[in-house]
Short mmCIF file of C-alpha atoms in Angstrom, two decimals:
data_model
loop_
_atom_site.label_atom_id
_atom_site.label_comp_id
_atom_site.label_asym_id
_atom_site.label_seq_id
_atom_site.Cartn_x
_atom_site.Cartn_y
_atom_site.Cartn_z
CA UNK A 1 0.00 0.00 0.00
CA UNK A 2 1.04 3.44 -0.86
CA UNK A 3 2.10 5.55 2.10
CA UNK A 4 -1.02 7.63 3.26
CA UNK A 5 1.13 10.93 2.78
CA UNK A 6 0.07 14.00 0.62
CA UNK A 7 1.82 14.43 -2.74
CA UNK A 8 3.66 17.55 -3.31
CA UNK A 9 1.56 19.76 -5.92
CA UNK A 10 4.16 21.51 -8.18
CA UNK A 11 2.29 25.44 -9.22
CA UNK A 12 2.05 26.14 -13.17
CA UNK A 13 0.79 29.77 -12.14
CA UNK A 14 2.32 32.41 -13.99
CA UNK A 15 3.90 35.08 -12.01
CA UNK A 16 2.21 37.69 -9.94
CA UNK A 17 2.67 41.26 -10.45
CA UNK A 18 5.11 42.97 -8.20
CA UNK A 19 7.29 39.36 -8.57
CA UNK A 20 10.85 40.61 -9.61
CA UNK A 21 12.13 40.54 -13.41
CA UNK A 22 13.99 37.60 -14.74
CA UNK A 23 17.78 37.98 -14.82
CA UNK A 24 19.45 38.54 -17.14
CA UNK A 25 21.76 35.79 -19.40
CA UNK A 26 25.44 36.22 -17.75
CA UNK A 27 28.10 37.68 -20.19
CA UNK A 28 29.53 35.00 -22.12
CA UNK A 29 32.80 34.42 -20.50
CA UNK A 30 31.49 34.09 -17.47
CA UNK A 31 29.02 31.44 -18.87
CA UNK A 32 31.97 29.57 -20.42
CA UNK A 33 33.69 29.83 -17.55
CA UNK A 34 30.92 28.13 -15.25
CA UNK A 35 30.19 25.78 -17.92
CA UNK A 36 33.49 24.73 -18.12
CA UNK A 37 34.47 24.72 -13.96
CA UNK A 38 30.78 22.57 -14.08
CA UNK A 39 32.12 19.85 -16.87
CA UNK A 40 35.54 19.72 -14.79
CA UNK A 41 34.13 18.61 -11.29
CA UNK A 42 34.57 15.33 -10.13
CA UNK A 43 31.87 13.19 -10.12
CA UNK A 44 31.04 11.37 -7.10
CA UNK A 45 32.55 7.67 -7.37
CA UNK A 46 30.36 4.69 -6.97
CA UNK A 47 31.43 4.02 -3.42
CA UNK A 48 30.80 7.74 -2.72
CA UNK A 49 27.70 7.31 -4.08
CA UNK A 50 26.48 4.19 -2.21
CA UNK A 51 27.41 5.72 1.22
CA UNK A 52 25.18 8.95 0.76
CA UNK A 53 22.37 6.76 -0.31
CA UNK A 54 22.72 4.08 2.65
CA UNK A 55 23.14 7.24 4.94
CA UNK A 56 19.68 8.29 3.44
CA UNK A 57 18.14 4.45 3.14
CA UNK A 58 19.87 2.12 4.83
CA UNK A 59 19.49 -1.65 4.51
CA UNK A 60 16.78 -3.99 5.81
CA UNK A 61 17.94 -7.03 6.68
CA UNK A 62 15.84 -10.17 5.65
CA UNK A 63 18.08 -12.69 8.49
CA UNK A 64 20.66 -12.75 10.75
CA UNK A 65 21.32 -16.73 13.01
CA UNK A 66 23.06 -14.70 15.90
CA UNK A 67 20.46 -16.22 18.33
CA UNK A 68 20.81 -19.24 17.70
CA UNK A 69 24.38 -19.08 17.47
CA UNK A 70 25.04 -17.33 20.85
CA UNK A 71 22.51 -20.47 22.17
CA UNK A 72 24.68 -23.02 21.29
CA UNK A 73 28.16 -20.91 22.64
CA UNK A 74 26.07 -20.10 26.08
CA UNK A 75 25.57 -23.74 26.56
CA UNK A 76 29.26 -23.84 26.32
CA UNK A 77 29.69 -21.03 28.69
CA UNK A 78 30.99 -18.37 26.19
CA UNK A 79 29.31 -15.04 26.29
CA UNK A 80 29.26 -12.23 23.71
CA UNK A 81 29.33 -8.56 23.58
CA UNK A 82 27.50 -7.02 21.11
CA UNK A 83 28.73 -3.99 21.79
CA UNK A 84 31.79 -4.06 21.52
CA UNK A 85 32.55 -6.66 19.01
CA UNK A 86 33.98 -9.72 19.05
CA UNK A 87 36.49 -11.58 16.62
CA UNK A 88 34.28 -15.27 16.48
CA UNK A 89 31.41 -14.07 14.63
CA UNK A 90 30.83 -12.07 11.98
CA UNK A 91 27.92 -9.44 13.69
CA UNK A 92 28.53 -7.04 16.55
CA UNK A 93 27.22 -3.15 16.73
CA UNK A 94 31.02 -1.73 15.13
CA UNK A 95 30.38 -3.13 11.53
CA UNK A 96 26.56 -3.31 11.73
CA UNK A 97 27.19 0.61 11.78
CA UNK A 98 29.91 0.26 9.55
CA UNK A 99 27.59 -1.86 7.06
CA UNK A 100 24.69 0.82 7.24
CA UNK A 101 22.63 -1.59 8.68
CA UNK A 102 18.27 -0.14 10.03
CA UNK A 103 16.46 -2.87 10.72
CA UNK A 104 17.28 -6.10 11.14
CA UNK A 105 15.49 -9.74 11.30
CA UNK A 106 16.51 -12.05 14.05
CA UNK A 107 16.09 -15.43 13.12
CA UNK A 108 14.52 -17.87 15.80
CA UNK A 109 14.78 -20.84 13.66
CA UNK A 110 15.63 -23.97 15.45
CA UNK A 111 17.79 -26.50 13.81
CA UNK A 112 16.70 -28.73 11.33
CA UNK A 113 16.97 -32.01 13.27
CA UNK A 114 14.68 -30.61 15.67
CA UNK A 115 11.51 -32.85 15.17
CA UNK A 116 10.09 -32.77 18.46
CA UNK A 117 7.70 -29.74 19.06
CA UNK A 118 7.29 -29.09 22.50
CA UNK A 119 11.54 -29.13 22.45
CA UNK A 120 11.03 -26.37 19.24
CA UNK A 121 8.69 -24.22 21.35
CA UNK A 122 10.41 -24.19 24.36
CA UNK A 123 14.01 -23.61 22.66
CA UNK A 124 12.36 -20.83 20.13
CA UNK A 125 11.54 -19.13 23.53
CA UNK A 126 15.07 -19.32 24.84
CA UNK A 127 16.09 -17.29 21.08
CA UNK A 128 13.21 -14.60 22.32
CA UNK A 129 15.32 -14.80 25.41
CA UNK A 130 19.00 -14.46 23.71
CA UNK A 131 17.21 -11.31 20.96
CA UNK A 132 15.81 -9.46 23.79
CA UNK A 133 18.56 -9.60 26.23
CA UNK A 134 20.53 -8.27 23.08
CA UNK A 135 18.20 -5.54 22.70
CA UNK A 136 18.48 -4.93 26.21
CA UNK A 137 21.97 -4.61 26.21
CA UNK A 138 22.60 -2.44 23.78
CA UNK A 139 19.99 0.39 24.15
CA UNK A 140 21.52 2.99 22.60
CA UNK A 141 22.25 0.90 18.79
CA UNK A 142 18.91 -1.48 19.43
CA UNK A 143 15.15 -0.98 19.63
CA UNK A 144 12.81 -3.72 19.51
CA UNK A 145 10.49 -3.00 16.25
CA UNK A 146 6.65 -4.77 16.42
CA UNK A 147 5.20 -2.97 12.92
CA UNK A 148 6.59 -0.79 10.18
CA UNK A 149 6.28 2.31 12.03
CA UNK A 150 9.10 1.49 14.50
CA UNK A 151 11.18 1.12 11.50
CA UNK A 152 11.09 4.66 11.47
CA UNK A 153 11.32 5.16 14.78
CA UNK A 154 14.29 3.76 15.29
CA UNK A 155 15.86 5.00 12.51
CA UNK A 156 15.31 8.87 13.37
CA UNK A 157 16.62 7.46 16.86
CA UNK A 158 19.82 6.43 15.55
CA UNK A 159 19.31 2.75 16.60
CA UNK A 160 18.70 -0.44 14.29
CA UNK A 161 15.02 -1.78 14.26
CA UNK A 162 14.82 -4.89 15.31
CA UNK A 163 12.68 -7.62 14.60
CA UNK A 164 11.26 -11.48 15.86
CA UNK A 165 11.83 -13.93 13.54
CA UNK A 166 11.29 -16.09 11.28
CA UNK A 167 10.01 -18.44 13.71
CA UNK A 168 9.72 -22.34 12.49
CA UNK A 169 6.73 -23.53 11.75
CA UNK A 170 7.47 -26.55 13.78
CA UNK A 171 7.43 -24.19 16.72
CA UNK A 172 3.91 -23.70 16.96
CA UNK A 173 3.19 -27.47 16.34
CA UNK A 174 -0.77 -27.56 15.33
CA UNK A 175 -1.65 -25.05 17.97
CA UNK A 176 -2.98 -21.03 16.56
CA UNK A 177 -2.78 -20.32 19.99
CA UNK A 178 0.54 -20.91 19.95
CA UNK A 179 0.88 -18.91 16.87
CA UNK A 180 -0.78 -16.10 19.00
CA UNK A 181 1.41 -16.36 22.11
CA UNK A 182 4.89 -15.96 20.22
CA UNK A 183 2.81 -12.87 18.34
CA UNK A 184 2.08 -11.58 21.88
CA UNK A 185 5.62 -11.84 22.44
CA UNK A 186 6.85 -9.84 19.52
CA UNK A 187 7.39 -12.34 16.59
CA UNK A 188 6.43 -11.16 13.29
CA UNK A 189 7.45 -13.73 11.10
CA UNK A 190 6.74 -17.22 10.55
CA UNK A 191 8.66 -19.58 8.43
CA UNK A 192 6.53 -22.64 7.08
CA UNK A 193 9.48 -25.00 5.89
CA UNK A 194 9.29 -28.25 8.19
CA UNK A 195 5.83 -27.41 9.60
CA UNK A 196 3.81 -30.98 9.37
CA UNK A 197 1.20 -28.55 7.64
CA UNK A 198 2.85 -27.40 5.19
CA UNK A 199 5.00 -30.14 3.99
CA UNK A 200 4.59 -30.43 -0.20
CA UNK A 201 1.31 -28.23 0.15
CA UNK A 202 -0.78 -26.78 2.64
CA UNK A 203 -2.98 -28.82 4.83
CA UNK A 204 -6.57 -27.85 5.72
CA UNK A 205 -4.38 -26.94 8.84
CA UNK A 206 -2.05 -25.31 7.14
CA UNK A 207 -4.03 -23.18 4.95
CA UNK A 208 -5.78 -21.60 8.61
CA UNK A 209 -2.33 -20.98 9.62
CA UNK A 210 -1.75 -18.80 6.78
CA UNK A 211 -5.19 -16.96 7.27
CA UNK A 212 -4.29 -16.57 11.10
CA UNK A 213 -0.92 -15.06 10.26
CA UNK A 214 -2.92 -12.63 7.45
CA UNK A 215 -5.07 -11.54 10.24
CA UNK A 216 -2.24 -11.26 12.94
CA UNK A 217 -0.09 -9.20 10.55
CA UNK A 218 2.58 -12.46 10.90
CA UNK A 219 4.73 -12.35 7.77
CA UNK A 220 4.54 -15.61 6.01
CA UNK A 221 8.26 -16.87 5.38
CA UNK A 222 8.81 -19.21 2.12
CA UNK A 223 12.79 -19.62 2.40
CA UNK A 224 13.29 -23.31 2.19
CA UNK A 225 9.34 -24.48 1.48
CA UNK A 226 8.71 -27.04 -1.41
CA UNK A 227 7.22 -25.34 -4.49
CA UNK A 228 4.09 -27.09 -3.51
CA UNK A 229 3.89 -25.30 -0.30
CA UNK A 230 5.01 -21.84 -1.99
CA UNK A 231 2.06 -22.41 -5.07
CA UNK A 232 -0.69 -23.16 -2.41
CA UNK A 233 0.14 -20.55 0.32
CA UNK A 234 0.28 -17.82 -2.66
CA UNK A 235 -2.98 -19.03 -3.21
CA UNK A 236 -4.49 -18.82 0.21
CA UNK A 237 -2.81 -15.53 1.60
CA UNK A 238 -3.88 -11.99 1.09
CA UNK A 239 -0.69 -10.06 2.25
CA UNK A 240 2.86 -9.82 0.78
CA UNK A 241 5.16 -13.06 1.35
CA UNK A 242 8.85 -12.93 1.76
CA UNK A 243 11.20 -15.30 1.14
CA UNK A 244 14.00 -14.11 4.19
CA UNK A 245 17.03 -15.79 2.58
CA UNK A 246 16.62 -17.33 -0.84
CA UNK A 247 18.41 -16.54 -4.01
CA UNK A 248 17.54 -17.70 -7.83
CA UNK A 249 17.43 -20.82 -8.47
CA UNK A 250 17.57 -20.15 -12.39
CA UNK A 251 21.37 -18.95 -11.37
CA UNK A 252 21.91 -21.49 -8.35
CA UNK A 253 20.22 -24.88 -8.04
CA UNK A 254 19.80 -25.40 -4.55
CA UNK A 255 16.68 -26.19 -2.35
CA UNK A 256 16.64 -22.63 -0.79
CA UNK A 257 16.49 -21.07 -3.69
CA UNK A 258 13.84 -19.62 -5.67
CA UNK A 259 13.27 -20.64 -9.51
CA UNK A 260 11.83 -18.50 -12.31
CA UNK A 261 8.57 -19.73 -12.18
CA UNK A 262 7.98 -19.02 -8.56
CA UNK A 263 9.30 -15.72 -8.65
CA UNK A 264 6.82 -14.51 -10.98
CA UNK A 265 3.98 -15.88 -8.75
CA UNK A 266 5.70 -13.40 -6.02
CA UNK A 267 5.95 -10.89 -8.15
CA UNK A 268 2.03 -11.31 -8.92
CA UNK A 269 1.94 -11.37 -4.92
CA UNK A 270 3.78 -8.53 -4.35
CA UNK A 271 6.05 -9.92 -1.78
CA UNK A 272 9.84 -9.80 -1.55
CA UNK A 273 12.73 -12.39 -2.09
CA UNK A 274 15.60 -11.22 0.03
CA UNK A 275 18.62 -12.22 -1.82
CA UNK A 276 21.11 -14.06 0.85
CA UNK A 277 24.70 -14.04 0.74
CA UNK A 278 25.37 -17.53 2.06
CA UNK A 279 27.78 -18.93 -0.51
CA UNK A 280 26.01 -22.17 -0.26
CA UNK A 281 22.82 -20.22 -2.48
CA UNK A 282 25.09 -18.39 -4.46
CA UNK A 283 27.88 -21.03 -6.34
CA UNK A 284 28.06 -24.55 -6.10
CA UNK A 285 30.80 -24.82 -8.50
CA UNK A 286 33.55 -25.52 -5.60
CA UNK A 287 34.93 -21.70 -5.86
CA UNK A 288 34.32 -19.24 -3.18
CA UNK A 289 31.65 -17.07 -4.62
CA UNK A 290 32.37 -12.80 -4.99
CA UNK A 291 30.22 -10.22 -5.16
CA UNK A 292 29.58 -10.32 -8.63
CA UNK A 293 27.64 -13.84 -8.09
CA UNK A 294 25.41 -11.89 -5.36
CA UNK A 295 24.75 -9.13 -7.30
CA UNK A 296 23.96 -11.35 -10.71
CA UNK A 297 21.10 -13.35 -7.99
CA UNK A 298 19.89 -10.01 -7.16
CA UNK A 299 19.21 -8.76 -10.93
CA UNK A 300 17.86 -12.09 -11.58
CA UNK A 301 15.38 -11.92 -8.55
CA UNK A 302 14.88 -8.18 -10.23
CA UNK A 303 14.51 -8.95 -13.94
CA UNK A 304 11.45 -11.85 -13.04
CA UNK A 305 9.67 -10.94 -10.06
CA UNK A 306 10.07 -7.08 -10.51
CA UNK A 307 12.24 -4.26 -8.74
CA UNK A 308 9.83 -3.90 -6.14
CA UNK A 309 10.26 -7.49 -5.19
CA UNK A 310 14.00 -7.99 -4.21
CA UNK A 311 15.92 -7.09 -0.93
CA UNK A 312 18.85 -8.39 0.73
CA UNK A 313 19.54 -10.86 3.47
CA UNK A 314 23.65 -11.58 4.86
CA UNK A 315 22.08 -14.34 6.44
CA UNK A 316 25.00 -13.27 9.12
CA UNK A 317 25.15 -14.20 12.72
CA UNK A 318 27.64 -17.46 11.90
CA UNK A 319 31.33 -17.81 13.62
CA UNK A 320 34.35 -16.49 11.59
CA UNK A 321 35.23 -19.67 10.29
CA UNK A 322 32.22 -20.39 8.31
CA UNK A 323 32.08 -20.43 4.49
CA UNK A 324 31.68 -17.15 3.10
CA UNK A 325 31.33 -14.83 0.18
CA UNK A 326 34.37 -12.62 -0.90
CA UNK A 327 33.65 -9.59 -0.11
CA UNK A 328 30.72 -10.12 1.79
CA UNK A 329 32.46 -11.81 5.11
CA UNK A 330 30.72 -9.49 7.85
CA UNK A 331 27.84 -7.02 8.60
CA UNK A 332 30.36 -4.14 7.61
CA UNK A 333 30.07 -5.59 3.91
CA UNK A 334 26.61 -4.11 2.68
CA UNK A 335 28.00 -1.07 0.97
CA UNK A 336 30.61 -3.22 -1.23
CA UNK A 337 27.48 -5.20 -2.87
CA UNK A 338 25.44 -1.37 -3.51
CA UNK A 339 28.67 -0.33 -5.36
CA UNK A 340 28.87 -3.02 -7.75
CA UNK A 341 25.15 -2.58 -8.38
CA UNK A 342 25.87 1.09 -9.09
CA UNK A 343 29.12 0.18 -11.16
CA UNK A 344 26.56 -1.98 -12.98
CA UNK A 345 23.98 0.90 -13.42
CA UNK A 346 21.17 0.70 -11.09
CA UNK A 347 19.92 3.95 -10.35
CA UNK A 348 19.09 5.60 -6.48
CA UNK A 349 15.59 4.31 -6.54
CA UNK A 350 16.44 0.92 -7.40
CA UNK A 351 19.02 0.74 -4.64
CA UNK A 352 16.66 2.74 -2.31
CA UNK A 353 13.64 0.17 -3.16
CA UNK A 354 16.41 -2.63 -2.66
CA UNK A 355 17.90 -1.62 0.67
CA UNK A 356 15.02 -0.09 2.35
CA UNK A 357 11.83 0.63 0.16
CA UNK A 358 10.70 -2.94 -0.73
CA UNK A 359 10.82 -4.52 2.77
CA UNK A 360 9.23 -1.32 4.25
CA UNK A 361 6.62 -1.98 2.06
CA UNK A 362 5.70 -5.61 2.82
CA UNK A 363 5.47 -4.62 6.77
CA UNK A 364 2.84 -1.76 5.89
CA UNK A 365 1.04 -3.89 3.42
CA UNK A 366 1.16 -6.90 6.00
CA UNK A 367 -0.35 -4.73 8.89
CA UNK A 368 -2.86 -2.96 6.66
CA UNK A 369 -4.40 -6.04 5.85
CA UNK A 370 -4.36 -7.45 9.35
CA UNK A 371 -6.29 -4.09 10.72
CA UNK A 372 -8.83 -5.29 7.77
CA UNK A 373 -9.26 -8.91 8.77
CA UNK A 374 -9.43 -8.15 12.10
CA UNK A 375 -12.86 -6.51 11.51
CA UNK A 376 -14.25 -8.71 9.85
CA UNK A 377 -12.99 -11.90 11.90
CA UNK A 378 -12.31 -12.90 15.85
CA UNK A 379 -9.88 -15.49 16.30
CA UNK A 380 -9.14 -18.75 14.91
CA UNK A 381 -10.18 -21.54 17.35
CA UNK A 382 -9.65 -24.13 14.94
CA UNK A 383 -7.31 -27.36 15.41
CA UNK A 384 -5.24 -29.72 13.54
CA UNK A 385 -7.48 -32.54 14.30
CA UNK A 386 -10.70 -31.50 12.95
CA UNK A 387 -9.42 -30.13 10.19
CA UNK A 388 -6.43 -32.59 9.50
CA UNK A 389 -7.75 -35.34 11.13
CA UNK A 390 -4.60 -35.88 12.97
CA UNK A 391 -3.96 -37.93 16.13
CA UNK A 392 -1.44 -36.83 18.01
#
């Protein structure tokens, strides 16, 4: 949805008597000589370029593991400071500034071989735990962001907006109440890759999930989901979906990653795919990918789902020794990827839209609709057994 701000009106009056007589043309070697001190200035370089317009529209960040990374170390009895910085992982508030970073998505995804549910609630609370005491402990970089209008917020505030999720679908099991509760807490996106719901399709389940998280103003998370489960929850929901870390699969065939055919359904959906950096999306070929490769996903994502559907994701928050882009190693590393898109001829509202625009979009879209549904519909008290079935 547009923003619900006036347009400026431009006047085509003529001028009103008493206004004060044109000037007149300068001599002519004073023209020449401002024409030619005007063709002489240096023009701003690429890099140059990038900073003002990160300055101006910084980046939104589709996903960032530091939770569950600082999990697993405080089980070990390591600590980090945010703060400060730290060597071990790639994220800390020095090159988050550095990197131009406003808003940011937390992941609270729990690990893959995670099948049992009430162990994925209980350790996606521990992540709300880990995010918040982060928050908490840095109040002067981080403010904890609940809708689109704290991404403003924030960002007059000087701090980085920060964000719940994605959540995994597992988490909630085949409870909406549960889906409320960790809304309640803060989460605003859900992920639906390795719910029991939404495994190749939606269930009948599944597909109330989706229309809870519509009227909850829950972001609906793709990144990882069969194309079954992408096709049929384009079908069912009414706001934007976002895939938080995906690249093209048309460039990159891996699971996470988004083909052609998909991306044109998003684009007809008006969500975002948030390009990640993680060289496991980006080359498979057994050579360290550069940022060349991430910004050749991003123009693909462009080219078939539209300009107003791509954004970027680091997909950051991993220790210093994981694999990792050239170029694109930390949270400092945004502004190298806007210069090669600049070098490559992308204009300031493309990058703008890119960084900052798109995203922002989806979140206003997302909680539009929810104030909508909302009226016209209380609460889903329906379960996984009568509409699945299911025995648990």
């Amino acid at each position: 949805m547009a923003d619900l701000r006036d347009d400026p009106h431009d006047s085509d009056s003529t001028s009103a008597a008493g206004d004060l007589d044109p000037q007149p043309e300068p001599p002519a070697a004073e023209a020449a000589a401002t024409a030619t001190a005007t063709a002489t200035a240096t023009p701003a370089s690429a890099a140059e370029r990038a900073a003002a317009l990160l300055a101006a529209h910084p980046v939104i960040d589709g996903h960032n593991s530091l939770a569950p990374t600082l999990l697993r170390r405080r089980a070990a009895g390591h600590s980090h400071d945010l703060e400060q910085g730290e060597n071990f992982l790639d994220t800390d508030m020095p090159r988050i500034r550095a990197g131009a970073l406003g808003a940011q998505f937390w992941s609270l995804q729990v690990a893959d071989d995670a099948d049992d549910e009430g162990r994925a609630v209980s350790t996606t609370l521990e992540l709300i735990d880990v995010v918040r005491d982060l928050i908490a402990s840095c109040p002067e970089s981080l403010r904890l962001a609940l809708g689109a209008g704290d991404l403003a917020d924030a960002r007059h505030c000087g701090r980085v907006a920060s964000f719940l999720g994605p959540v995994s679908g597992r988490a909630i099991g085949g409870s909406l109440a549960t889906l409320r509760a960790f809304h309640f807490l803060g989460v605003r996106v859900l992920a639906l890759a390795g719910a029991r719901w939404a495994d190749d399709g939606l269930t009948r389940f599944g597909q109330e999930a989706v229309r809870e998280m519509n009227r909850l103003g829950v972001l609906v998370d793709l990144s990882g989901a069969s194309g079954e489960t992408v096709r049929a929850t384009l079908a069912v929901t009414k706001a934007p979906a976002v895939f938080s870390h995906s690249a093209a699969g048309a460039l990159t065939a891996d699971p996470g990653n988004v083909p052609d055919e998909i991306l044109a359904l998003l684009g007809a959906n008006a969500g975002v795919c948030m390009v990640s950096f993680d060289p496991a999306l980006i080359h498979r070929d057994g050579r360290a990918p550069a940022v060349s490769a991430v910004a050749d996903h991003v123009e693909r994502v462009r080219d078939v789902a539209g300009p107003q559907c791509v954004g970027l994701a680091g997909t950051y928050g991993r220790e210093a020794d994981a694999p990792r882009t050239a170029g694109l190693e930390d949270t400092s590393c945004y502004p190298r990827l806007i210069t090669e898109l600049l070098d490559r001829g992308w204009d300031d509202t493309q990058i703008t839209d890119l960084t900052w625009g798109n995203a922002a979009r989806v979140l206003r879209d997302t909680e539009f609709l929810a104030r909508a549904a909302q009226g016209r519909r209380p609460a889903s008290t329906a379960t996984i057994e009568e509409l699945d079935d299911s025995r648990r």
